[in-house]
Short mmCIF file of C-alpha atoms in Angstrom, two decimals:
data_model
loop_
_atom_site.label_atom_id
_atom_site.label_comp_id
_atom_site.label_asym_id
_atom_site.label_seq_id
_atom_site.Cartn_x
_atom_site.Cartn_y
_atom_site.Cartn_z
CA UNK A 1 115.98 109.39 190.07
CA UNK A 2 118.82 111.51 188.71
CA UNK A 3 122.59 111.39 188.63
CA UNK A 4 125.07 114.10 189.60
CA UNK A 5 128.48 114.37 188.00
CA UNK A 6 131.18 115.66 190.43
CA UNK A 7 133.18 118.63 189.22
CA UNK A 8 136.66 117.18 189.68
CA UNK A 9 136.45 113.52 188.79
CA UNK A 10 133.37 112.49 186.90
CA UNK A 11 134.80 109.31 185.37
CA UNK A 12 133.93 107.02 188.34
CA UNK A 13 130.37 108.43 188.49
CA UNK A 14 129.68 107.92 184.80
CA UNK A 15 128.66 104.24 184.94
CA UNK A 16 125.99 105.10 187.51
CA UNK A 17 124.70 107.96 185.39
CA UNK A 18 124.52 105.66 182.37
CA UNK A 19 122.47 103.00 184.11
CA UNK A 20 120.05 104.98 186.23
CA UNK A 21 116.44 105.17 185.09
CA UNK A 22 115.92 107.72 182.36
CA UNK A 23 119.64 108.39 181.71
CA UNK A 24 119.31 111.91 183.16
CA UNK A 25 122.41 113.97 184.07
CA UNK A 26 121.88 116.81 186.55
CA UNK A 27 125.25 118.54 186.60
CA UNK A 28 126.67 119.46 183.22
CA UNK A 29 129.32 122.21 182.97
CA UNK A 30 131.19 121.91 179.64
CA UNK A 31 132.76 125.38 180.01
CA UNK A 32 134.63 124.09 183.09
CA UNK A 33 137.81 122.72 181.51
CA UNK A 34 138.60 120.44 184.45
CA UNK A 35 135.10 118.98 184.32
CA UNK A 36 135.39 118.58 180.55
CA UNK A 37 138.76 116.82 180.54
CA UNK A 38 137.89 114.60 183.51
CA UNK A 39 135.14 112.84 181.59
CA UNK A 40 132.66 115.34 180.20
CA UNK A 41 134.36 115.20 176.79
CA UNK A 42 133.90 111.41 176.63
CA UNK A 43 130.20 111.65 177.47
CA UNK A 44 129.62 114.42 174.92
CA UNK A 45 131.45 112.46 172.22
CA UNK A 46 129.34 109.36 172.79
CA UNK A 47 126.13 111.38 172.54
CA UNK A 48 127.45 113.10 169.43
CA UNK A 49 128.16 109.78 167.69
CA UNK A 50 124.66 108.39 168.20
CA UNK A 51 123.07 111.76 167.45
CA UNK A 52 124.88 111.79 164.10
CA UNK A 53 123.74 108.26 163.25
CA UNK A 54 120.10 108.95 164.03
CA UNK A 55 120.14 112.30 162.24
CA UNK A 56 121.86 110.67 159.26
CA UNK A 57 119.02 108.16 158.89
CA UNK A 58 116.52 111.00 159.29
CA UNK A 59 118.11 112.94 156.44
CA UNK A 60 118.06 109.83 154.26
CA UNK A 61 114.35 109.26 154.81
CA UNK A 62 113.69 112.97 154.27
CA UNK A 63 115.61 112.79 150.98
CA UNK A 64 113.99 109.59 149.71
CA UNK A 65 111.96 111.49 147.13
CA UNK A 66 115.06 112.90 145.47
CA UNK A 67 115.60 109.25 144.50
CA UNK A 68 112.01 108.09 144.10
CA UNK A 69 111.28 110.59 141.32
CA UNK A 70 114.02 108.96 139.25
CA UNK A 71 112.00 105.73 139.33
CA UNK A 72 108.80 107.46 138.14
CA UNK A 73 109.23 106.74 134.43
CA UNK A 74 106.70 107.12 131.61
CA UNK A 75 104.62 104.24 132.94
CA UNK A 76 103.65 106.41 135.94
CA UNK A 77 102.45 109.30 133.76
CA UNK A 78 103.82 112.25 135.77
CA UNK A 79 105.38 115.36 134.20
CA UNK A 80 108.47 117.28 135.51
CA UNK A 81 106.34 119.90 137.32
CA UNK A 82 104.55 117.15 139.29
CA UNK A 83 107.86 115.54 140.18
CA UNK A 84 109.32 118.83 141.45
CA UNK A 85 106.24 119.16 143.68
CA UNK A 86 106.87 115.67 145.08
CA UNK A 87 110.34 116.80 146.19
CA UNK A 88 109.06 120.12 147.53
CA UNK A 89 106.40 118.58 149.79
CA UNK A 90 108.72 116.62 152.15
CA UNK A 91 111.03 119.63 152.29
CA UNK A 92 108.14 121.83 153.43
CA UNK A 93 106.86 119.33 156.00
CA UNK A 94 110.36 118.78 157.37
CA UNK A 95 110.88 122.53 157.67
CA UNK A 96 107.62 122.93 159.59
CA UNK A 97 108.50 120.13 162.00
CA UNK A 98 111.84 121.64 162.97
CA UNK A 99 110.24 124.13 165.39
CA UNK A 100 108.31 121.56 167.47
CA UNK A 101 111.26 119.16 167.29
CA UNK A 102 113.44 121.83 168.89
CA UNK A 103 110.88 122.23 171.69
CA UNK A 104 110.82 118.46 172.13
CA UNK A 105 114.40 118.34 173.46
CA UNK A 106 113.39 120.54 176.41
CA UNK A 107 110.11 118.67 176.88
CA UNK A 108 111.31 115.06 176.70
CA UNK A 109 115.12 115.18 176.89
CA UNK A 110 117.62 114.79 174.05
CA UNK A 111 118.01 111.02 174.39
CA UNK A 112 114.30 110.33 174.80
CA UNK A 113 113.32 112.45 171.82
CA UNK A 114 116.01 110.89 169.63
CA UNK A 115 114.43 107.49 170.32
CA UNK A 116 110.95 108.80 169.44
CA UNK A 117 112.00 110.73 166.34
CA UNK A 118 114.02 107.79 165.01
CA UNK A 119 111.12 105.42 165.52
CA UNK A 120 108.75 107.73 163.62
CA UNK A 121 110.86 107.19 160.51
CA UNK A 122 109.43 103.69 160.25
CA UNK A 123 106.05 105.07 159.16
CA UNK A 124 107.06 106.52 155.76
CA UNK A 125 109.70 103.86 155.15
CA UNK A 126 107.34 100.92 155.61
CA UNK A 127 104.53 102.52 153.57
CA UNK A 128 106.83 103.56 150.72
CA UNK A 129 108.38 100.12 150.52
CA UNK A 130 105.00 98.66 149.52
CA UNK A 131 102.91 101.37 147.85
CA UNK A 132 105.00 102.91 145.05
CA UNK A 133 104.20 101.09 141.80
CA UNK A 134 102.70 101.94 138.38
CA UNK A 135 99.05 102.94 138.63
CA UNK A 136 99.42 104.60 142.03
CA UNK A 137 97.44 107.84 142.29
CA UNK A 138 99.35 111.11 142.42
CA UNK A 139 97.56 112.17 145.60
CA UNK A 140 98.79 108.99 147.28
CA UNK A 141 102.35 109.90 146.34
CA UNK A 142 101.86 113.39 147.77
CA UNK A 143 100.78 111.87 151.10
CA UNK A 144 103.78 109.52 151.12
CA UNK A 145 106.06 112.45 150.31
CA UNK A 146 104.56 114.45 153.19
CA UNK A 147 105.13 111.55 155.61
CA UNK A 148 108.79 111.42 154.59
CA UNK A 149 109.03 114.97 155.91
CA UNK A 150 109.32 113.63 159.48
CA UNK A 151 112.98 112.97 158.72
CA UNK A 152 113.58 116.69 158.26
CA UNK A 153 112.70 117.49 161.86
CA UNK A 154 115.47 115.31 163.31
CA UNK A 155 118.13 117.87 162.40
CA UNK A 156 116.70 120.60 164.65
CA UNK A 157 116.35 118.44 167.76
CA UNK A 158 119.78 116.90 167.19
CA UNK A 159 121.48 120.27 166.82
CA UNK A 160 119.73 121.77 169.85
CA UNK A 161 120.76 118.74 171.90
CA UNK A 162 124.43 118.74 170.84
CA UNK A 163 124.60 122.52 171.30
CA UNK A 164 123.96 121.92 175.01
CA UNK A 165 126.64 119.21 175.33
CA UNK A 166 129.63 121.16 173.98
CA UNK A 167 131.54 124.24 175.22
CA UNK A 168 131.48 127.43 173.16
CA UNK A 169 135.09 126.99 172.05
CA UNK A 170 134.16 123.71 170.32
CA UNK A 171 130.64 124.43 169.13
CA UNK A 172 131.66 125.27 165.56
CA UNK A 173 133.38 121.91 165.20
CA UNK A 174 130.77 119.87 167.09
CA UNK A 175 127.76 121.39 165.34
CA UNK A 176 129.55 121.10 162.01
CA UNK A 177 130.35 117.41 162.50
CA UNK A 178 126.85 116.68 163.78
CA UNK A 179 125.19 118.47 160.89
CA UNK A 180 127.66 117.17 158.30
CA UNK A 181 127.15 113.58 159.41
CA UNK A 182 123.42 114.12 159.07
CA UNK A 183 123.72 115.86 155.72
CA UNK A 184 125.58 112.83 154.34
CA UNK A 185 122.22 111.09 154.54
CA UNK A 186 121.31 112.92 151.30
CA UNK A 187 124.07 111.39 149.11
CA UNK A 188 123.79 108.12 151.03
CA UNK A 189 120.18 107.56 150.01
CA UNK A 190 121.08 108.52 146.45
CA UNK A 191 123.83 105.87 146.45
CA UNK A 192 121.29 103.37 147.78
CA UNK A 193 119.02 104.39 144.90
CA UNK A 194 121.88 103.92 142.43
CA UNK A 195 122.55 100.45 143.87
CA UNK A 196 118.89 99.44 143.51
CA UNK A 197 118.72 100.81 139.97
CA UNK A 198 121.91 99.03 138.92
CA UNK A 199 121.16 95.68 140.57
CA UNK A 200 117.35 95.39 140.58
CA UNK A 201 116.29 97.89 137.90
CA UNK A 202 113.84 100.79 137.83
CA UNK A 203 110.85 98.59 138.67
CA UNK A 204 111.72 98.25 142.36
CA UNK A 205 111.53 101.68 144.04
CA UNK A 206 110.20 100.18 147.28
CA UNK A 207 113.54 98.49 147.91
CA UNK A 208 115.19 101.89 148.50
CA UNK A 209 112.86 102.62 151.42
CA UNK A 210 112.94 99.03 152.65
CA UNK A 211 116.72 99.06 153.08
CA UNK A 212 116.33 101.76 155.74
CA UNK A 213 113.89 99.86 157.97
CA UNK A 214 116.55 97.83 159.89
CA UNK A 215 118.82 100.89 160.07
CA UNK A 216 116.02 102.88 161.71
CA UNK A 217 115.59 100.16 164.33
CA UNK A 218 119.34 100.20 165.05
CA UNK A 219 119.30 104.00 165.41
CA UNK A 220 116.44 103.90 167.91
CA UNK A 221 117.99 101.10 169.98
CA UNK A 222 121.46 102.69 169.94
CA UNK A 223 120.03 106.00 171.15
CA UNK A 224 118.17 104.23 173.96
CA UNK A 225 121.29 102.45 175.22
CA UNK A 226 124.05 105.02 174.75
CA UNK A 227 122.60 108.55 174.85
CA UNK A 228 121.78 110.82 177.81
CA UNK A 229 119.32 113.54 178.77
CA UNK A 230 120.52 116.80 180.32
CA UNK A 231 118.32 118.11 183.11
CA UNK A 232 119.36 121.66 182.29
CA UNK A 233 117.65 121.33 178.90
CA UNK A 234 114.33 121.50 180.75
CA UNK A 235 115.29 124.98 181.91
CA UNK A 236 115.48 126.23 178.30
CA UNK A 237 111.67 126.53 177.91
CA UNK A 238 110.55 129.92 176.76
CA UNK A 239 113.69 130.33 174.68
CA UNK A 240 111.76 130.11 171.41
CA UNK A 241 109.48 133.00 172.39
CA UNK A 242 112.44 135.11 173.46
CA UNK A 243 114.41 134.22 170.34
CA UNK A 244 111.52 135.29 168.11
CA UNK A 245 111.93 138.83 169.49
CA UNK A 246 115.61 138.96 168.53
CA UNK A 247 116.47 140.67 165.23
CA UNK A 248 119.52 138.44 164.84
CA UNK A 249 117.24 135.40 164.75
CA UNK A 250 115.66 136.50 161.49
CA UNK A 251 118.90 137.71 159.97
CA UNK A 252 120.61 134.38 160.62
CA UNK A 253 117.52 132.58 159.30
CA UNK A 254 117.79 134.56 156.06
CA UNK A 255 121.47 133.61 155.71
CA UNK A 256 120.68 129.98 156.44
CA UNK A 257 118.12 129.97 153.63
CA UNK A 258 121.03 130.79 151.33
CA UNK A 259 123.27 128.02 152.66
CA UNK A 260 121.20 125.09 153.89
CA UNK A 261 118.24 125.97 151.65
CA UNK A 262 120.58 125.72 148.68
CA UNK A 263 122.08 122.44 149.88
CA UNK A 264 118.83 120.59 150.50
CA UNK A 265 117.00 122.19 147.57
CA UNK A 266 119.74 121.35 145.08
CA UNK A 267 120.12 117.90 146.63
CA UNK A 268 116.44 117.15 145.98
CA UNK A 269 116.34 118.72 142.51
CA UNK A 270 119.72 117.95 140.93
CA UNK A 271 118.78 114.61 139.38
CA UNK A 272 115.57 115.98 137.89
CA UNK A 273 117.30 119.05 136.48
CA UNK A 274 119.91 116.86 134.78
CA UNK A 275 117.21 114.67 133.23
CA UNK A 276 115.25 117.67 131.93
CA UNK A 277 118.04 120.01 130.82
CA UNK A 278 120.37 117.35 129.40
CA UNK A 279 117.80 114.75 128.40
CA UNK A 280 119.93 113.44 125.56
CA UNK A 281 122.72 112.49 127.99
CA UNK A 282 120.65 111.44 131.00
CA UNK A 283 117.89 109.55 129.23
CA UNK A 284 117.66 106.81 131.87
CA UNK A 285 117.34 107.08 135.68
CA UNK A 286 120.58 105.22 136.33
CA UNK A 287 122.61 107.68 134.23
CA UNK A 288 121.36 110.58 136.35
CA UNK A 289 121.86 108.59 139.58
CA UNK A 290 125.57 108.18 138.79
CA UNK A 291 126.03 111.92 139.39
CA UNK A 292 123.30 113.03 141.78
CA UNK A 293 125.09 111.85 144.93
CA UNK A 294 128.41 113.60 144.23
CA UNK A 295 127.42 117.19 145.02
CA UNK A 296 125.54 116.42 148.27
CA UNK A 297 128.38 114.14 149.38
CA UNK A 298 131.04 116.83 148.96
CA UNK A 299 128.78 119.47 150.54
CA UNK A 300 128.20 117.23 153.56
CA UNK A 301 131.86 116.34 154.04
CA UNK A 302 132.95 119.97 153.84
CA UNK A 303 130.45 121.26 156.42
CA UNK A 304 132.60 120.53 159.52
CA UNK A 305 135.46 122.42 157.86
CA UNK A 306 133.16 125.41 157.47
CA UNK A 307 132.55 125.35 161.22
CA UNK A 308 136.24 124.85 162.02
CA UNK A 309 137.23 127.63 159.61
CA UNK A 310 134.72 129.90 161.32
CA UNK A 311 136.19 128.97 164.72
CA UNK A 312 139.55 130.18 163.44
CA UNK A 313 138.76 133.16 161.19
CA UNK A 314 135.33 134.27 162.35
CA UNK A 315 131.95 133.08 161.13
CA UNK A 316 130.91 136.36 159.52
CA UNK A 317 134.07 136.61 157.39
CA UNK A 318 133.75 133.04 156.15
CA UNK A 319 130.04 133.48 155.45
CA UNK A 320 130.59 136.76 153.58
CA UNK A 321 133.26 135.36 151.24
CA UNK A 322 131.29 132.16 150.82
CA UNK A 323 128.18 133.96 149.55
CA UNK A 324 130.28 135.88 147.00
CA UNK A 325 131.63 132.55 145.77
CA UNK A 326 128.10 131.08 145.63
CA UNK A 327 126.96 133.94 143.41
CA UNK A 328 129.90 133.22 141.12
CA UNK A 329 129.06 129.50 141.13
CA UNK A 330 125.44 130.17 140.20
CA UNK A 331 126.61 132.46 137.40
CA UNK A 332 128.77 129.63 136.03
CA UNK A 333 125.75 127.30 136.10
CA UNK A 334 123.64 129.89 134.26
CA UNK A 335 126.30 130.42 131.58
CA UNK A 336 126.82 126.66 131.18
CA UNK A 337 123.07 126.08 130.79
CA UNK A 338 122.87 128.76 128.09
CA UNK A 339 125.85 127.24 126.26
CA UNK A 340 124.63 123.66 126.76
CA UNK A 341 128.01 122.79 128.27
CA UNK A 342 127.57 119.78 130.54
CA UNK A 343 131.16 119.74 131.95
CA UNK A 344 131.00 123.43 132.94
CA UNK A 345 127.49 122.92 134.27
CA UNK A 346 128.65 120.11 136.55
CA UNK A 347 131.62 122.17 137.76
CA UNK A 348 129.34 125.07 138.66
CA UNK A 349 126.67 122.94 140.33
CA UNK A 350 129.12 120.85 142.37
CA UNK A 351 130.87 124.05 143.50
CA UNK A 352 127.48 125.27 144.76
CA UNK A 353 127.10 122.10 146.83
CA UNK A 354 130.58 122.51 148.31
CA UNK A 355 130.06 126.19 149.08
CA UNK A 356 126.64 125.60 150.60
CA UNK A 357 128.25 123.03 152.90
CA UNK A 358 130.94 125.47 153.99
CA UNK A 359 128.32 128.15 154.56
CA UNK A 360 126.18 125.79 156.62
CA UNK A 361 129.05 125.34 159.05
CA UNK A 362 130.02 129.01 159.26
CA UNK A 363 126.48 130.36 159.72
CA UNK A 364 125.70 127.93 162.54
CA UNK A 365 128.96 128.86 164.25
CA UNK A 366 127.84 132.51 164.25
CA UNK A 367 124.67 131.85 166.25
CA UNK A 368 126.10 130.92 169.69
CA UNK A 369 128.82 133.56 169.26
CA UNK A 370 126.28 136.33 168.66
CA UNK A 371 124.27 135.62 171.78
CA UNK A 372 127.27 134.88 173.98
CA UNK A 373 128.42 138.45 173.33
CA UNK A 374 124.97 139.99 173.58
CA UNK A 375 124.27 138.29 176.91
CA UNK A 376 127.80 138.42 178.31
CA UNK A 377 127.77 137.29 181.92
CA UNK A 378 124.49 135.39 181.59
CA UNK A 379 125.58 132.02 180.24
CA UNK A 380 122.18 130.42 180.76
CA UNK A 381 120.33 133.09 178.77
CA UNK A 382 122.89 132.98 175.96
CA UNK A 383 122.59 129.20 175.73
CA UNK A 384 118.80 129.32 175.95
CA UNK A 385 118.45 131.87 173.14
CA UNK A 386 121.10 130.35 170.85
CA UNK A 387 119.55 126.89 171.16
CA UNK A 388 116.16 128.29 170.16
CA UNK A 389 117.64 130.28 167.28
CA UNK A 390 119.30 127.13 165.95
CA UNK A 391 115.83 125.57 165.79
CA UNK A 392 114.19 128.58 164.14
CA UNK A 393 117.01 129.11 161.62
CA UNK A 394 117.03 125.40 160.83
CA UNK A 395 113.30 125.47 160.08
CA UNK A 396 113.39 128.61 157.96
CA UNK A 397 116.56 127.51 156.20
CA UNK A 398 114.84 124.27 155.19
CA UNK A 399 112.05 126.36 153.64
CA UNK A 400 114.75 127.55 151.27
CA UNK A 401 114.83 124.01 149.91
CA UNK A 402 111.13 124.33 149.10
CA UNK A 403 111.77 127.64 147.34
CA UNK A 404 114.56 126.11 145.25
CA UNK A 405 112.29 123.32 144.02
CA UNK A 406 109.41 125.72 143.38
CA UNK A 407 111.75 128.07 141.50
CA UNK A 408 112.82 125.22 139.24
CA UNK A 409 109.21 124.09 138.80
CA UNK A 410 107.99 127.56 137.85
CA UNK A 411 110.95 128.21 135.56
CA UNK A 412 110.31 124.99 133.63
CA UNK A 413 106.56 125.65 133.48
CA UNK A 414 107.00 129.20 132.19
CA UNK A 415 110.18 129.11 130.11
CA UNK A 416 110.84 125.37 129.53
CA UNK A 417 114.29 125.74 131.11
CA UNK A 418 115.87 126.61 134.48
CA UNK A 419 117.59 129.89 133.58
CA UNK A 420 115.10 132.10 135.45
CA UNK A 421 115.69 130.01 138.59
CA UNK A 422 119.47 130.49 138.34
CA UNK A 423 119.06 134.26 138.01
CA UNK A 424 116.89 134.26 141.14
CA UNK A 425 119.57 132.31 143.04
CA UNK A 426 122.27 134.79 142.01
CA UNK A 427 120.14 137.69 143.21
CA UNK A 428 119.48 136.04 146.57
CA UNK A 429 123.17 135.30 147.17
CA UNK A 430 123.97 138.94 146.41
CA UNK A 431 121.39 139.97 149.03
CA UNK A 432 123.05 137.67 151.58
CA UNK A 433 126.45 139.23 150.84
CA UNK A 434 125.01 142.69 151.52
CA UNK A 435 123.22 141.65 154.72
CA UNK A 436 126.30 139.91 156.14
CA UNK A 437 128.43 142.98 155.52
CA UNK A 438 125.96 145.51 156.90
CA UNK A 439 124.97 143.61 160.04
CA UNK A 440 128.18 141.81 161.03
CA UNK A 441 131.27 143.02 159.18
CA UNK A 442 131.25 146.78 158.73
CA UNK A 443 133.23 148.56 161.47
CA UNK A 444 130.17 149.95 163.29
CA UNK A 445 128.60 146.49 163.41
CA UNK A 446 131.77 144.77 164.62
CA UNK A 447 132.08 147.27 167.45
CA UNK A 448 128.83 145.81 168.85
CA UNK A 449 129.15 142.12 168.01
CA UNK A 450 132.19 140.51 166.38
CA UNK A 451 131.54 136.98 165.15
#
């Protein structure tokens, strides 16, 4: 049984739609301003709130290993290269899951899949709360790290779902708030880790995961009660195949590697890098934990402003300038590392977190704008392709987090420092500057698509 929302006055019909079996909504027209103001905005906002909460918990579980490695002291017997691999594994698994998670919204409905994906977070959280202790085998930790990757898939399904709820004029803001609220899960879990270290000590890593078990249950129950499915989402099937044939899909995925890949990669690696490069200052886990949350927190909070700024100035312009600034920030980090200047190093690294957050918002704003112009007059096709591209770019962008951790790992293995990794980051940001200009900003490009 389904519910239909009248075009003129949907407020009286909303209680029925909320209580009917399955929470399905048949008629959803956010581009119709009368429909939107008469009640559509309220429905979208409620779904956005619970989407953010569930995605936030997913990001926290995904990021658990950025904290867990700080607990793996000498008694565990693991070297820095092994620890960087433990942070790379959940990043890779989460990236791989983002494609099927995007499909899942069309298959099961946004509300239904949010319930399922939130519930899946219990598996790594429960296991990690009991199994991490001195003497544990490294292969066991790798399996636990891989299981934590399920949290990385939540982002893609959440973004695809919210993309369908909001009109184009508000997508930059809505997607930015949704993603930013999720991204805050990274510093949140690091603050939880700091709390456990400060109160219970480094011998209780399982408490960090255990704290999230009741929150996961709340997220699943809240999604079940307050979220909705959109019937039109079932008509988006085939979008992934069509999106894979679009050149813009792969260009935006490359740019998202530079923004989100940097954010999640640095978020996972920052604490380890501090402990290795400035061992004399950060000689205990709690000293590193005092700083690790700051960069991801600022990067998460700034993301909605990146989307809003792109709404106002254009996504391509904001992205272009942002990548120039990221190259400068990485250069500052490289110089500070060579000079052993911790204050300058922190300034450069935190600026990279902030800029990656801004870039996350501006690049995601570009996606619906590109396909709205390319498929002008065919709103369904534009929405279908942009939703799929959000999933693909989200998955490939997350792979950037793997590359960041592997770059640090290889740099430390080969040169005993991270300078080679910083040079690689600078080169990649320069490539993104060039690509953004050539494809979206030069006059000939803007004559075709202006975003």
